[in-house]
Amino acid sequence: FLDLTGIDYCDGAINLARNVADRDGFSSIKFL
């Protein structure tokens, strides 16, 4: 995927997604 947008307002879900992305080597994903 080159451009994927999603919305989640749950802090826990955002932190989980960030940690999984970092763990799997996707550090270029921008979490706003």
Tab-separated table of C-alpha atoms in Angstrom:
chain	number	residue	atom	x	y	z
A	1	PHE	CA	0.000	0.000	0.000
A	2	LEU	CA	1.292	3.449	-0.817
A	3	ASP	CA	-1.469	5.636	0.619
A	4	LEU	CA	-3.744	4.225	3.284
A	5	THR	CA	-5.811	6.308	5.690
A	6	GLY	CA	-7.627	5.095	8.775
A	7	ILE	CA	-9.193	6.718	11.804
A	8	ASP	CA	-9.223	5.395	15.350
A	9	TYR	CA	-9.813	7.524	18.409
A	10	CYS	CA	-8.845	4.898	20.987
A	11	ASP	CA	-5.385	5.663	22.417
A	12	GLY	CA	-4.765	1.986	23.147
A	13	ALA	CA	-5.519	0.952	19.567
A	14	ILE	CA	-3.260	3.664	18.175
A	15	ASN	CA	-0.402	2.637	20.462
A	16	LEU	CA	-0.893	-1.003	19.506
A	17	ALA	CA	-0.825	-0.170	15.792
A	18	ARG	CA	2.298	1.961	16.249
A	19	ASN	CA	4.093	-0.782	18.191
A	20	VAL	CA	3.172	-3.487	15.679
A	21	ALA	CA	4.318	-1.287	12.785
A	22	ASP	CA	7.641	-0.585	14.520
A	23	ARG	CA	8.120	-4.245	15.392
A	24	ASP	CA	7.492	-5.342	11.822
A	25	GLY	CA	9.805	-2.742	10.279
A	26	PHE	CA	7.253	-0.231	9.015
A	27	SER	CA	8.735	2.825	10.713
A	28	SER	CA	7.764	5.110	7.804
A	29	ILE	CA	4.056	4.946	8.743
A	30	LYS	CA	2.886	8.304	10.091
A	31	PHE	CA	0.541	8.189	13.068
A	32	LEU	CA	-1.031	11.586	13.683
